[in-house]
Amino acid sequence: MNRLRKIATIFALSLLAMFTVAFHNDRLLFIVPDGWPAPVYDFSKNELTQEKVELGRKIFYDPILSGNNTVSCENCHSPYTAFTHVDHALSHGIEDRIGTRNSPALMNLAWQSSFMRDGAINHLDMQALAPISSHTEMDSDISDVVKKLSAHDEYPKLFAAVYGRGEITGEKILKSLSAFMLTLISGSSRYDSVGRGLTSYTTQENNGYQIFKRSCSTCHVEPLFTNDQFMNNGLPADSALADLGRYNVTKNPADFLKFKVPTLRNIEFSFPYMHDGRFRNLSQVLNHYTTGIVQSISLAEQLQYPIRLTSNEKVDLTAFLLTLTDKSFLFNPRFVAPRRPTR
Amino acid sequence: MRNLFAIVFAVCMAHAKATANDSEIVLNIRCVYGEHQIDLSRGPFQANDELQTQIDVLRFYLSDIQLLQNDSIVYREPNSFHLVDASLTGSMRILVDKFNMNGGKSGKAPFNKIRFSVGIDSATNVGGAMAGDLDPTRGMYWTWQSGYINVKLEGKSKKSSAAAHDFQLHLGGYAEPNNSLQIVMIRTKEVNNVTIELDVKKFIDAVNMGENHHVMSPSLFAVLLSKFFADAFSVKSQ
């Protein structure tokens, strides 16, 4: 009887330990930073586990996704540059084919309700289908990816560990990729530390913050630094690209030349800027807002009158924008390519 | 021994699932072109009419299947999403368990109407990655812009003014004003072995292919074509 009780106790304790570890790990996978709104992503349909995140990470960095096994997500979304394609106005994909847009930086995706510069994608899970199928990006097909992963040495075991027995499916691949991308949270910049009372701005940064709140924050809403909406910010249309933005999706003339308001977090590293990467540095961006706005019927209400900034104010605003750099995000070892097969 | 029993039980259950018996209602989906059955399992369908219609691909979603007695629902299929493909005979047969029905235990299963949707509802369209017939590998999901393709019909017809008289109709769209989901309600006298017929000729006759032989994205025209497609369903008595 005593022995039985002992076994039961050990069993109960080990169960408890297992749950604690699982709970602990899952908590670490996704933490909503203090003061942030609730995420948009429905985690009840795709529960995060360590194994699923690691599987998604492996797929993210694997060129097996592309038609000729040469291009991975990393090609246009490098972790060291806030997961965008640094130094290229228009991102290029398989066989150096040039696309029509600058790849967006990837971070805080759990709070985003639509994806792509024009919001053509309605859910994070479905996002990866677009680059996988695009002729200029990966030029493959989700069915081909399923076939290649199913015939791979490691993937069938990794999928079984996450999803149990059964075939690799499109759904499982997409949910794994989402799991990894959901963990890409940037909420530990100097701006955040100031907000949490851990440090304070320099006078210059504080001046910049006041200018930001006065002139930029209705579209680049704190704390995510985007309102997740589509706006026409007065860029002259590029006749070669003829990109009409949100209009292409809705066919509504009111959406003419509107593009998703991007987050400003990690802006120091996510150059070049705008949907077509036309500005190489922040000073070009600020000059656009002060003297470059082109009037049109769909121009954002907030930009109907030019933003006036002295050159000193531009320097101060830039100093503030640099406080949005989050080194713990940019150099997070859990976000970079896995070195060896993950188990 | 217990394992053996479990295996035998599982096999029996699987068998019972796959074949119709007295406790099940069979919904057969039959695709026809006028008088002729469309079976794409061995290649394209060729009609010998004046339009010389050829059908290469015919796939569509049937969803939210309901059986009604007058206006009250006696059965609503849970998780009801079926990809019907004229090249896969197995996809043309849907089984409904009478024991899940209101009043079904009497074995009578009374109903006189069938209601179903052609296409995928908007909540499912914005719900992320899905399994089974909704998996994006089934070729019924747009990649460049999120959304299910409700109906795919591809082939040739002299009505089409495109090169080689091709037509390629991919009908879908879940957001207003381009929501192309259609609800079909049809009366039936047969209650055990129901044949739902889709007459593709009726659909093609209704479509102006002189201008619109290729539809590949959500639009008001896709909504109109989806209505024509829904109108081509009927119940045939055996």
Coordinates of C-alpha atoms in Angstrom, one line a residue:
Chain A
M1 CA 0.0 0.0 0.0
N2 CA 2.8 2.3 1.0
R3 CA 4.6 1.5 -2.2
L4 CA 1.6 2.2 -4.2
R5 CA 1.2 5.6 -2.6
K6 CA 4.8 6.3 -3.3
I7 CA 4.4 5.5 -7.0
A8 CA 1.3 7.6 -7.2
T9 CA 3.0 10.5 -5.5
I10 CA 6.0 10.3 -7.9
F11 CA 3.6 10.0 -10.8
A12 CA 1.6 13.1 -9.7
L13 CA 4.8 15.1 -9.1
S14 CA 6.3 14.2 -12.5
L15 CA 3.0 15.1 -14.1
L16 CA 3.1 18.4 -12.3
A17 CA 6.7 19.0 -13.3
M18 CA 5.8 18.3 -17.0
F19 CA 2.9 20.7 -16.9
T20 CA 5.0 23.4 -15.2
V21 CA 7.8 23.0 -17.9
A22 CA 5.2 23.1 -20.7
F23 CA 3.5 26.1 -19.3
H24 CA 6.7 27.8 -18.6
N25 CA 8.0 27.2 -22.2
D26 CA 4.8 28.3 -23.8
R27 CA 4.7 31.4 -21.8
L28 CA 8.2 32.3 -23.0
L29 CA 7.1 31.7 -26.6
F30 CA 4.6 34.5 -26.6
I31 CA 4.4 37.3 -24.1
V32 CA 2.2 40.4 -24.7
P33 CA 4.5 43.4 -23.7
D34 CA 3.1 45.6 -20.9
G35 CA 0.5 48.1 -22.1
W36 CA 0.0 46.6 -25.5
P37 CA -3.4 45.7 -26.9
A38 CA -4.6 42.1 -27.2
P39 CA -3.3 40.3 -30.3
V40 CA -5.5 39.9 -33.3
Y41 CA -4.2 36.3 -34.1
D42 CA -6.5 33.6 -32.8
F43 CA -4.1 31.3 -30.9
S44 CA -6.9 28.9 -30.0
K45 CA -6.7 27.6 -33.6
N46 CA -3.0 27.3 -33.6
E47 CA -1.5 26.7 -30.2
L48 CA 2.1 27.5 -29.8
T49 CA 4.5 24.8 -28.6
Q50 CA 8.3 24.9 -28.6
E51 CA 8.4 22.1 -31.2
K52 CA 6.0 23.9 -33.5
V53 CA 7.9 27.2 -33.3
E54 CA 11.2 25.3 -34.0
L55 CA 9.7 23.5 -37.0
G56 CA 8.4 26.8 -38.4
R57 CA 11.8 28.3 -37.9
K58 CA 13.4 25.5 -39.8
I59 CA 10.9 25.9 -42.7
F60 CA 11.3 29.7 -42.7
Y61 CA 15.1 29.3 -43.3
D62 CA 14.9 26.4 -45.7
P63 CA 15.3 27.1 -49.5
I64 CA 13.3 23.9 -50.1
L65 CA 10.3 26.2 -50.3
S66 CA 11.4 27.6 -53.6
G67 CA 11.1 25.9 -57.0
N68 CA 14.8 25.2 -57.5
N69 CA 15.7 25.0 -53.8
T70 CA 17.7 28.3 -53.8
V71 CA 15.6 30.9 -52.0
S72 CA 14.3 30.8 -48.4
C73 CA 12.1 33.4 -46.6
E74 CA 15.4 34.8 -45.3
N75 CA 16.4 36.1 -48.7
C76 CA 13.9 38.9 -48.4
H77 CA 13.4 38.8 -44.6
S78 CA 16.8 38.8 -42.9
P79 CA 16.7 38.7 -39.1
Y80 CA 19.6 41.2 -38.7
T81 CA 17.6 43.9 -40.6
A82 CA 14.3 43.5 -38.8
F83 CA 13.4 40.8 -41.3
T84 CA 13.4 42.9 -44.4
H85 CA 15.5 43.0 -47.6
V86 CA 18.1 45.6 -46.8
D87 CA 19.8 47.6 -49.5
H88 CA 17.3 46.7 -52.3
A89 CA 14.6 49.1 -53.2
L90 CA 12.6 46.3 -54.9
S91 CA 13.2 42.9 -53.5
H92 CA 14.5 40.1 -55.7
G93 CA 13.7 36.4 -55.5
I94 CA 14.5 33.3 -57.4
E95 CA 17.1 33.7 -60.3
D96 CA 17.4 37.4 -59.3
R97 CA 13.9 38.2 -60.6
I98 CA 12.9 41.6 -59.4
G99 CA 9.5 42.1 -57.8
T100 CA 7.5 45.3 -57.7
R101 CA 7.8 46.1 -54.0
N102 CA 10.1 46.4 -51.1
S103 CA 9.7 43.5 -48.7
P104 CA 8.1 44.6 -45.4
A105 CA 9.9 44.1 -42.1
L106 CA 8.4 41.3 -40.1
M107 CA 7.7 41.9 -36.4
N108 CA 4.7 42.0 -34.1
L109 CA 2.7 40.1 -36.7
A110 CA 0.2 38.8 -34.1
W111 CA -1.2 42.4 -34.0
Q112 CA -1.6 42.7 -37.7
S113 CA -5.0 42.1 -39.3
S114 CA -3.9 42.0 -42.9
F115 CA -0.7 41.4 -44.8
M116 CA 1.2 42.7 -47.8
R117 CA 1.6 46.4 -48.6
D118 CA -2.0 46.3 -50.1
G119 CA -3.5 44.0 -47.5
A120 CA -4.3 41.3 -50.1
I121 CA -3.7 38.6 -47.5
N122 CA -6.3 38.3 -44.8
H123 CA -4.6 36.0 -42.3
L124 CA -1.0 35.3 -41.2
D125 CA -1.5 31.6 -41.9
M126 CA -2.2 32.3 -45.6
Q127 CA 0.6 34.8 -46.1
A128 CA 3.3 32.3 -47.0
L129 CA 1.3 31.0 -49.9
A130 CA 1.9 34.2 -51.8
P131 CA 5.7 34.3 -51.9
I132 CA 5.8 30.5 -52.4
S133 CA 3.7 30.7 -55.6
S134 CA 4.9 34.1 -56.9
H135 CA 6.9 33.8 -60.1
T136 CA 9.4 36.5 -59.0
E137 CA 9.8 35.2 -55.4
M138 CA 9.9 31.4 -54.9
D139 CA 8.1 30.2 -58.0
S140 CA 6.9 27.0 -56.4
D141 CA 3.5 25.7 -55.2
I142 CA 2.3 24.6 -51.8
S143 CA 1.6 21.1 -53.2
D144 CA 5.2 20.8 -54.4
V145 CA 6.4 21.9 -51.0
V146 CA 4.3 19.2 -49.3
K147 CA 5.8 16.6 -51.7
K148 CA 9.4 17.7 -51.1
L149 CA 9.0 17.9 -47.3
S150 CA 7.3 14.5 -47.2
A151 CA 10.2 12.9 -49.0
H152 CA 12.8 14.7 -46.8
D153 CA 15.0 12.9 -44.3
E154 CA 14.0 14.9 -41.2
Y155 CA 10.7 16.7 -41.8
P156 CA 8.3 13.8 -41.5
K157 CA 9.6 13.0 -38.0
L158 CA 9.5 16.7 -37.0
F159 CA 5.9 17.1 -38.2
A160 CA 4.9 13.9 -36.4
A161 CA 6.4 15.2 -33.2
V162 CA 4.3 18.4 -33.5
Y163 CA 1.0 17.2 -35.1
G164 CA 1.0 13.4 -34.3
R165 CA 0.8 10.8 -37.0
G166 CA -0.5 11.6 -40.4
E167 CA 0.7 13.2 -43.6
I168 CA 2.3 16.5 -44.0
T169 CA -0.3 18.9 -45.2
G170 CA -0.5 22.5 -46.4
E171 CA -2.3 23.5 -43.2
K172 CA 0.4 22.1 -41.0
I173 CA 3.2 23.8 -43.0
L174 CA 1.4 27.2 -42.8
K175 CA 0.5 26.9 -39.1
S176 CA 4.1 26.0 -38.3
L177 CA 5.4 29.0 -40.2
S178 CA 2.8 31.2 -38.4
A179 CA 4.0 29.8 -35.0
F180 CA 7.5 30.9 -35.7
M181 CA 6.5 34.3 -37.1
L182 CA 4.2 35.0 -34.1
T183 CA 7.2 34.8 -31.8
L184 CA 8.9 37.7 -33.6
I185 CA 8.0 40.3 -31.1
S186 CA 9.9 43.6 -30.8
G187 CA 9.0 45.4 -27.7
S188 CA 12.3 46.1 -25.9
S189 CA 13.6 49.2 -27.5
R190 CA 14.9 52.3 -25.7
Y191 CA 11.5 53.8 -26.2
D192 CA 9.9 50.9 -24.3
S193 CA 12.5 51.2 -21.5
V194 CA 11.6 54.8 -21.1
G195 CA 7.9 53.9 -21.1
R196 CA 8.6 51.4 -18.3
G197 CA 10.5 54.0 -16.3
L198 CA 13.8 52.2 -16.6
T199 CA 15.6 55.0 -18.3
S200 CA 14.9 58.4 -19.7
Y201 CA 15.3 60.3 -23.0
T202 CA 18.0 62.7 -23.8
T203 CA 16.7 66.3 -24.3
Q204 CA 17.1 65.8 -28.0
E205 CA 15.2 62.5 -28.0
N206 CA 12.5 64.0 -25.9
N207 CA 12.1 67.0 -28.3
G208 CA 11.8 64.4 -31.1
Y209 CA 9.2 62.5 -29.2
Q210 CA 7.1 65.6 -28.8
I211 CA 7.4 66.3 -32.5
F212 CA 6.4 62.7 -33.2
K213 CA 3.3 62.9 -31.1
R214 CA 2.3 66.2 -32.7
S215 CA 2.9 65.2 -36.4
C216 CA 3.2 61.5 -36.9
S217 CA 1.3 59.6 -34.2
T218 CA -2.2 59.6 -35.6
C219 CA -1.1 57.1 -38.3
H220 CA 2.0 55.6 -36.6
V221 CA 0.0 54.9 -33.4
E222 CA 1.9 53.8 -30.2
P223 CA 2.8 51.3 -29.0
L224 CA 2.9 49.4 -32.3
F225 CA 3.7 52.5 -34.3
T226 CA 1.1 51.7 -37.0
N227 CA -2.7 52.0 -37.1
D228 CA -2.8 48.8 -39.3
Q229 CA -4.7 50.9 -41.9
F230 CA -4.1 51.8 -45.6
M231 CA -3.3 55.4 -46.3
N232 CA -2.1 57.5 -49.3
N233 CA 0.9 59.4 -47.9
G234 CA 1.3 61.6 -51.0
L235 CA 4.1 59.8 -52.8
P236 CA 4.2 60.6 -56.5
A237 CA 3.1 57.5 -58.4
D238 CA 5.8 55.6 -60.2
S239 CA 4.7 55.2 -63.8
A240 CA 6.9 52.2 -64.5
L241 CA 5.6 50.2 -61.6
A242 CA 2.0 51.5 -61.9
D243 CA 1.2 50.1 -58.5
L244 CA -2.2 51.3 -57.3
G245 CA -1.9 49.7 -53.9
R246 CA -5.0 48.9 -51.9
Y247 CA -7.2 49.7 -55.0
N248 CA -5.9 46.5 -56.6
V249 CA -7.6 44.5 -53.9
T250 CA -10.8 46.4 -53.3
K251 CA -11.3 48.0 -56.7
N252 CA -12.7 51.0 -54.7
P253 CA -11.5 54.3 -56.1
A254 CA -11.3 55.7 -52.6
D255 CA -8.4 53.2 -52.1
F256 CA -6.3 54.6 -55.0
L257 CA -2.6 54.6 -54.1
K258 CA -3.1 53.6 -50.5
F259 CA -0.6 51.3 -48.8
K260 CA -0.4 49.7 -45.4
V261 CA 1.0 52.1 -42.7
P262 CA 4.2 50.4 -41.7
T263 CA 5.5 50.1 -38.1
L264 CA 8.4 52.5 -37.3
R265 CA 9.9 50.0 -34.9
N266 CA 13.5 49.2 -35.9
I267 CA 13.3 51.8 -38.6
E268 CA 17.1 52.4 -38.3
F269 CA 17.6 48.9 -39.8
S270 CA 14.7 48.5 -42.2
F271 CA 15.9 50.8 -45.0
P272 CA 15.2 51.5 -47.8
Y273 CA 11.7 53.0 -47.1
M274 CA 8.3 53.1 -48.6
H275 CA 6.4 50.3 -50.5
D276 CA 8.8 50.6 -53.4
G277 CA 11.9 51.3 -51.4
R278 CA 12.4 54.7 -53.1
F279 CA 14.0 56.4 -50.1
R280 CA 17.4 55.3 -48.9
N281 CA 17.6 57.1 -45.6
L282 CA 15.4 58.8 -43.0
S283 CA 16.3 62.3 -44.1
Q284 CA 14.8 61.6 -47.5
V285 CA 11.7 60.3 -45.7
L286 CA 11.3 63.4 -43.6
N287 CA 11.9 65.7 -46.6
H288 CA 9.0 63.9 -48.4
Y289 CA 6.7 64.7 -45.5
T290 CA 7.7 68.4 -45.3
T291 CA 8.1 69.3 -49.0
G292 CA 7.3 66.3 -51.2
I293 CA 3.6 65.5 -50.7
V294 CA 1.6 65.2 -53.9
Q295 CA -2.1 66.2 -53.6
S296 CA -4.7 63.7 -54.8
I297 CA -8.3 62.7 -54.0
S298 CA -7.2 59.8 -51.8
L299 CA -4.4 61.7 -49.9
A300 CA -4.6 61.0 -46.2
E301 CA -6.5 63.7 -44.3
Q302 CA -3.6 64.1 -41.9
L303 CA -1.3 65.2 -44.8
Q304 CA -3.6 67.8 -46.4
Y305 CA -1.4 70.5 -44.9
P306 CA 2.3 70.0 -45.1
I307 CA 4.1 69.0 -41.9
R308 CA 6.5 71.9 -41.1
L309 CA 9.8 71.0 -39.5
T310 CA 13.0 73.0 -39.1
S311 CA 16.2 71.3 -39.8
N312 CA 16.9 71.1 -36.0
E313 CA 13.5 69.5 -35.5
K314 CA 14.3 66.9 -38.2
V315 CA 17.5 66.0 -36.3
D316 CA 15.5 65.7 -33.0
L317 CA 12.8 63.6 -34.6
T318 CA 15.4 61.3 -36.1
A319 CA 17.0 60.9 -32.7
F320 CA 13.6 59.8 -31.3
L321 CA 13.1 57.4 -34.2
L322 CA 16.4 55.7 -33.4
T323 CA 15.1 54.9 -29.9
L324 CA 12.8 52.5 -31.6
T325 CA 15.7 50.2 -32.4
D326 CA 15.4 46.9 -30.4
K327 CA 18.8 45.1 -30.3
S328 CA 17.4 42.2 -28.4
F329 CA 15.0 41.7 -31.3
L330 CA 17.6 42.2 -34.1
F331 CA 20.1 39.9 -32.5
N332 CA 17.9 37.4 -30.8
P333 CA 19.6 33.9 -31.2
R334 CA 16.1 32.3 -31.2
F335 CA 15.2 34.1 -34.4
V336 CA 18.2 33.3 -36.6
A337 CA 18.6 30.3 -38.8
P338 CA 18.9 27.0 -36.9
R339 CA 22.5 25.8 -37.1
R340 CA 21.9 22.1 -37.2
P341 CA 18.8 20.0 -37.6
T342 CA 16.4 20.9 -34.8
R343 CA 15.1 18.0 -32.8
Chain B
M1 CA -6.8 -10.1 -27.4
R2 CA -8.2 -6.7 -26.4
N3 CA -6.1 -5.1 -29.2
L4 CA -7.5 -7.6 -31.7
F5 CA -11.0 -6.7 -30.7
A6 CA -10.2 -3.0 -31.0
I7 CA -8.8 -3.5 -34.5
V8 CA -11.8 -5.6 -35.6
F9 CA -14.1 -3.0 -34.2
A10 CA -12.2 -0.2 -35.9
V11 CA -12.3 -2.0 -39.3
C12 CA -16.1 -2.6 -38.9
M13 CA -16.6 1.0 -38.1
A14 CA -14.5 2.2 -41.0
H15 CA -16.5 -0.2 -43.3
A16 CA -19.8 1.1 -41.9
K17 CA -18.6 4.7 -42.6
A18 CA -17.7 4.0 -46.2
T19 CA -20.8 2.2 -47.3
A20 CA -24.4 3.3 -47.1
N21 CA -26.8 1.2 -45.1
D22 CA -30.3 1.6 -43.8
S23 CA -29.2 4.2 -41.2
E24 CA -27.8 6.5 -43.8
I25 CA -29.0 8.9 -46.4
V26 CA -27.0 9.1 -49.6
L27 CA -26.6 12.4 -51.4
N28 CA -25.3 11.7 -54.9
I29 CA -23.9 14.6 -56.9
R30 CA -24.3 14.1 -60.6
C31 CA -22.8 16.5 -63.1
V32 CA -24.4 16.4 -66.5
Y33 CA -24.3 18.4 -69.8
G34 CA -27.9 18.2 -70.9
E35 CA -28.6 14.5 -71.2
H36 CA -25.0 13.4 -70.9
Q37 CA -23.2 12.6 -67.7
I38 CA -19.8 14.4 -67.1
D39 CA -17.2 12.0 -65.9
L40 CA -13.7 13.5 -66.1
S41 CA -11.9 10.6 -64.4
R42 CA -10.7 9.4 -67.8
G43 CA -10.1 12.7 -69.5
P44 CA -12.1 15.7 -70.8
F45 CA -15.8 15.6 -71.5
Q46 CA -16.7 16.4 -75.1
A47 CA -20.2 17.4 -76.1
N48 CA -21.5 16.9 -79.7
D49 CA -23.6 20.0 -79.7
E50 CA -23.3 23.1 -81.9
L51 CA -21.1 24.7 -79.3
Q52 CA -18.6 21.8 -79.3
T53 CA -18.3 22.3 -75.6
Q54 CA -15.4 20.6 -73.9
I55 CA -15.0 20.4 -70.1
D56 CA -11.5 19.8 -68.7
V57 CA -12.0 20.8 -65.1
L58 CA -15.1 20.9 -63.0
R59 CA -14.6 21.4 -59.2
F60 CA -16.7 23.2 -56.7
Y61 CA -17.4 23.4 -53.0
L62 CA -20.7 22.3 -51.4
S63 CA -21.0 23.4 -47.8
D64 CA -23.4 23.7 -44.9
I65 CA -25.7 20.9 -46.1
Q66 CA -29.1 21.0 -44.3
L67 CA -32.2 18.8 -44.6
L68 CA -35.5 20.5 -43.8
Q69 CA -39.1 19.4 -43.2
N70 CA -41.0 22.4 -44.6
D71 CA -39.2 25.3 -42.8
S72 CA -37.6 23.5 -39.8
I73 CA -34.1 22.1 -40.0
V74 CA -34.1 18.4 -39.2
Y75 CA -30.4 18.0 -39.9
R76 CA -27.5 20.3 -40.3
E77 CA -24.2 18.6 -41.2
P78 CA -21.4 19.7 -38.8
N79 CA -18.1 20.9 -40.3
S80 CA -19.8 20.6 -43.7
F81 CA -17.3 21.3 -46.4
H82 CA -17.2 19.1 -49.5
L83 CA -14.9 19.6 -52.5
V84 CA -16.8 18.0 -55.4
D85 CA -14.5 17.1 -58.3
A86 CA -15.9 15.6 -61.5
S87 CA -12.7 13.7 -62.0
L88 CA -12.9 11.9 -58.6
T89 CA -16.0 9.7 -58.4
G90 CA -15.5 9.3 -54.6
S91 CA -16.1 13.0 -54.1
M92 CA -19.6 12.8 -55.7
R93 CA -21.2 11.0 -52.8
I94 CA -22.1 12.4 -49.4
L95 CA -23.4 10.3 -46.6
V96 CA -25.6 11.6 -43.8
D97 CA -26.2 9.5 -40.7
K98 CA -29.9 9.3 -39.8
F99 CA -29.2 8.9 -36.2
N100 CA -27.9 12.4 -36.0
M101 CA -31.2 13.7 -37.3
N102 CA -34.2 15.0 -35.3
G103 CA -36.7 12.2 -35.4
G104 CA -34.2 10.1 -37.3
K105 CA -34.3 7.3 -34.7
S106 CA -37.7 6.2 -36.0
G107 CA -35.9 5.4 -39.3
K108 CA -38.2 7.6 -41.2
A109 CA -36.0 10.6 -41.5
P110 CA -38.6 13.0 -42.7
F111 CA -37.5 15.9 -44.9
N112 CA -38.8 17.4 -48.1
K113 CA -36.2 20.1 -48.8
I114 CA -32.4 20.2 -49.1
R115 CA -30.4 23.4 -48.5
F116 CA -26.7 23.8 -49.2
S117 CA -24.2 26.5 -50.1
V118 CA -22.1 26.6 -53.2
G119 CA -18.8 27.9 -52.0
I120 CA -17.1 28.8 -48.7
D121 CA -18.6 31.2 -46.2
S122 CA -16.8 34.4 -45.3
A123 CA -16.0 33.4 -41.7
T124 CA -14.1 30.3 -43.0
N125 CA -12.4 32.5 -45.6
V126 CA -10.8 34.7 -42.9
G127 CA -10.2 31.8 -40.5
G128 CA -6.6 30.9 -41.4
A129 CA -5.2 27.6 -42.6
M130 CA -7.7 24.7 -42.6
A131 CA -7.5 20.9 -43.1
G132 CA -9.1 18.3 -45.4
D133 CA -11.0 19.6 -48.4
L134 CA -10.1 23.2 -47.3
D135 CA -6.4 22.6 -47.3
P136 CA -4.8 25.0 -49.8
T137 CA -3.0 22.1 -51.5
R138 CA -6.4 21.2 -53.0
G139 CA -6.0 23.9 -55.6
M140 CA -9.0 25.9 -54.6
Y141 CA -7.3 28.8 -52.9
W142 CA -6.0 32.0 -54.4
T143 CA -2.4 32.6 -53.4
W144 CA -1.9 36.3 -54.5
Q145 CA -5.0 37.4 -52.7
S146 CA -6.6 35.5 -49.8
G147 CA -9.8 33.6 -50.5
Y148 CA -11.3 30.3 -51.6
I149 CA -12.2 29.6 -55.2
N150 CA -15.8 28.4 -54.9
V151 CA -16.1 27.0 -58.4
K152 CA -13.6 26.1 -61.1
L153 CA -14.8 25.3 -64.6
E154 CA -12.4 25.2 -67.5
G155 CA -12.7 24.0 -71.0
K156 CA -13.7 25.1 -74.5
S157 CA -16.8 26.4 -76.1
K158 CA -17.6 28.1 -79.4
K159 CA -19.3 30.7 -77.3
S160 CA -15.9 31.9 -76.1
S161 CA -14.2 34.5 -78.2
A162 CA -10.8 33.7 -76.6
A163 CA -7.9 31.9 -78.5
A164 CA -8.9 28.3 -79.2
H165 CA -12.3 29.1 -77.7
D166 CA -10.9 28.5 -74.3
F167 CA -12.7 29.5 -71.2
Q168 CA -11.5 29.5 -67.6
L169 CA -13.9 30.5 -64.9
H170 CA -12.6 30.7 -61.3
L171 CA -15.5 32.0 -59.3
G172 CA -15.0 33.2 -55.7
G173 CA -14.9 36.2 -53.4
Y174 CA -16.1 36.5 -49.9
A175 CA -16.0 40.2 -49.2
E176 CA -18.9 42.5 -50.0
P177 CA -19.8 43.6 -52.6
N178 CA -18.2 40.6 -54.3
N179 CA -19.4 37.9 -52.0
S180 CA -20.1 35.1 -54.5
L181 CA -21.4 32.4 -52.0
Q182 CA -24.7 31.1 -53.1
I183 CA -27.4 29.3 -51.2
V184 CA -29.4 26.6 -53.0
M185 CA -32.7 25.3 -51.7
I186 CA -34.5 22.4 -53.6
R187 CA -37.5 20.3 -52.9
T188 CA -37.2 16.5 -52.8
K189 CA -39.6 13.6 -52.7
E190 CA -36.9 11.0 -52.4
V191 CA -35.4 10.7 -48.9
N192 CA -33.0 7.8 -48.9
N193 CA -31.0 8.0 -52.1
V194 CA -31.1 11.6 -53.3
T195 CA -29.5 12.7 -56.5
I196 CA -28.6 16.3 -56.8
E197 CA -27.9 17.2 -60.4
L198 CA -25.8 20.0 -61.8
D199 CA -26.5 20.8 -65.4
V200 CA -23.4 22.5 -66.8
K201 CA -25.2 23.1 -70.1
K202 CA -27.8 25.2 -68.3
F203 CA -25.0 27.3 -66.8
I204 CA -23.0 27.8 -70.0
D205 CA -26.2 28.7 -71.9
A206 CA -26.7 31.5 -69.4
V207 CA -23.1 32.9 -69.5
N208 CA -22.0 35.6 -72.0
M209 CA -18.6 34.2 -73.0
G210 CA -18.1 36.6 -75.8
E211 CA -16.6 39.1 -73.3
N212 CA -16.0 37.1 -70.2
H213 CA -14.3 33.8 -71.0
H214 CA -11.6 34.2 -68.3
V215 CA -12.7 35.1 -64.7
M216 CA -9.9 34.8 -62.2
S217 CA -10.7 37.2 -59.4
P218 CA -13.6 38.4 -57.2
S219 CA -15.9 40.8 -59.1
L220 CA -19.6 41.6 -59.6
F221 CA -19.4 39.5 -62.7
A222 CA -18.1 36.5 -60.7
V223 CA -21.1 37.0 -58.4
L224 CA -23.5 37.0 -61.4
L225 CA -21.9 33.8 -62.8
S226 CA -22.1 32.2 -59.3
K227 CA -25.8 32.8 -59.3
F228 CA -26.2 31.2 -62.8
F229 CA -24.1 28.2 -61.4
A230 CA -26.4 27.8 -58.4
D231 CA -29.4 27.9 -60.6
A232 CA -28.1 24.9 -62.5
F233 CA -28.8 22.5 -59.5
S234 CA -31.9 20.4 -59.2
V235 CA -33.0 17.2 -57.5
K236 CA -33.7 14.2 -59.8
S237 CA -36.0 11.4 -58.8
Q238 CA -34.4 8.0 -59.5

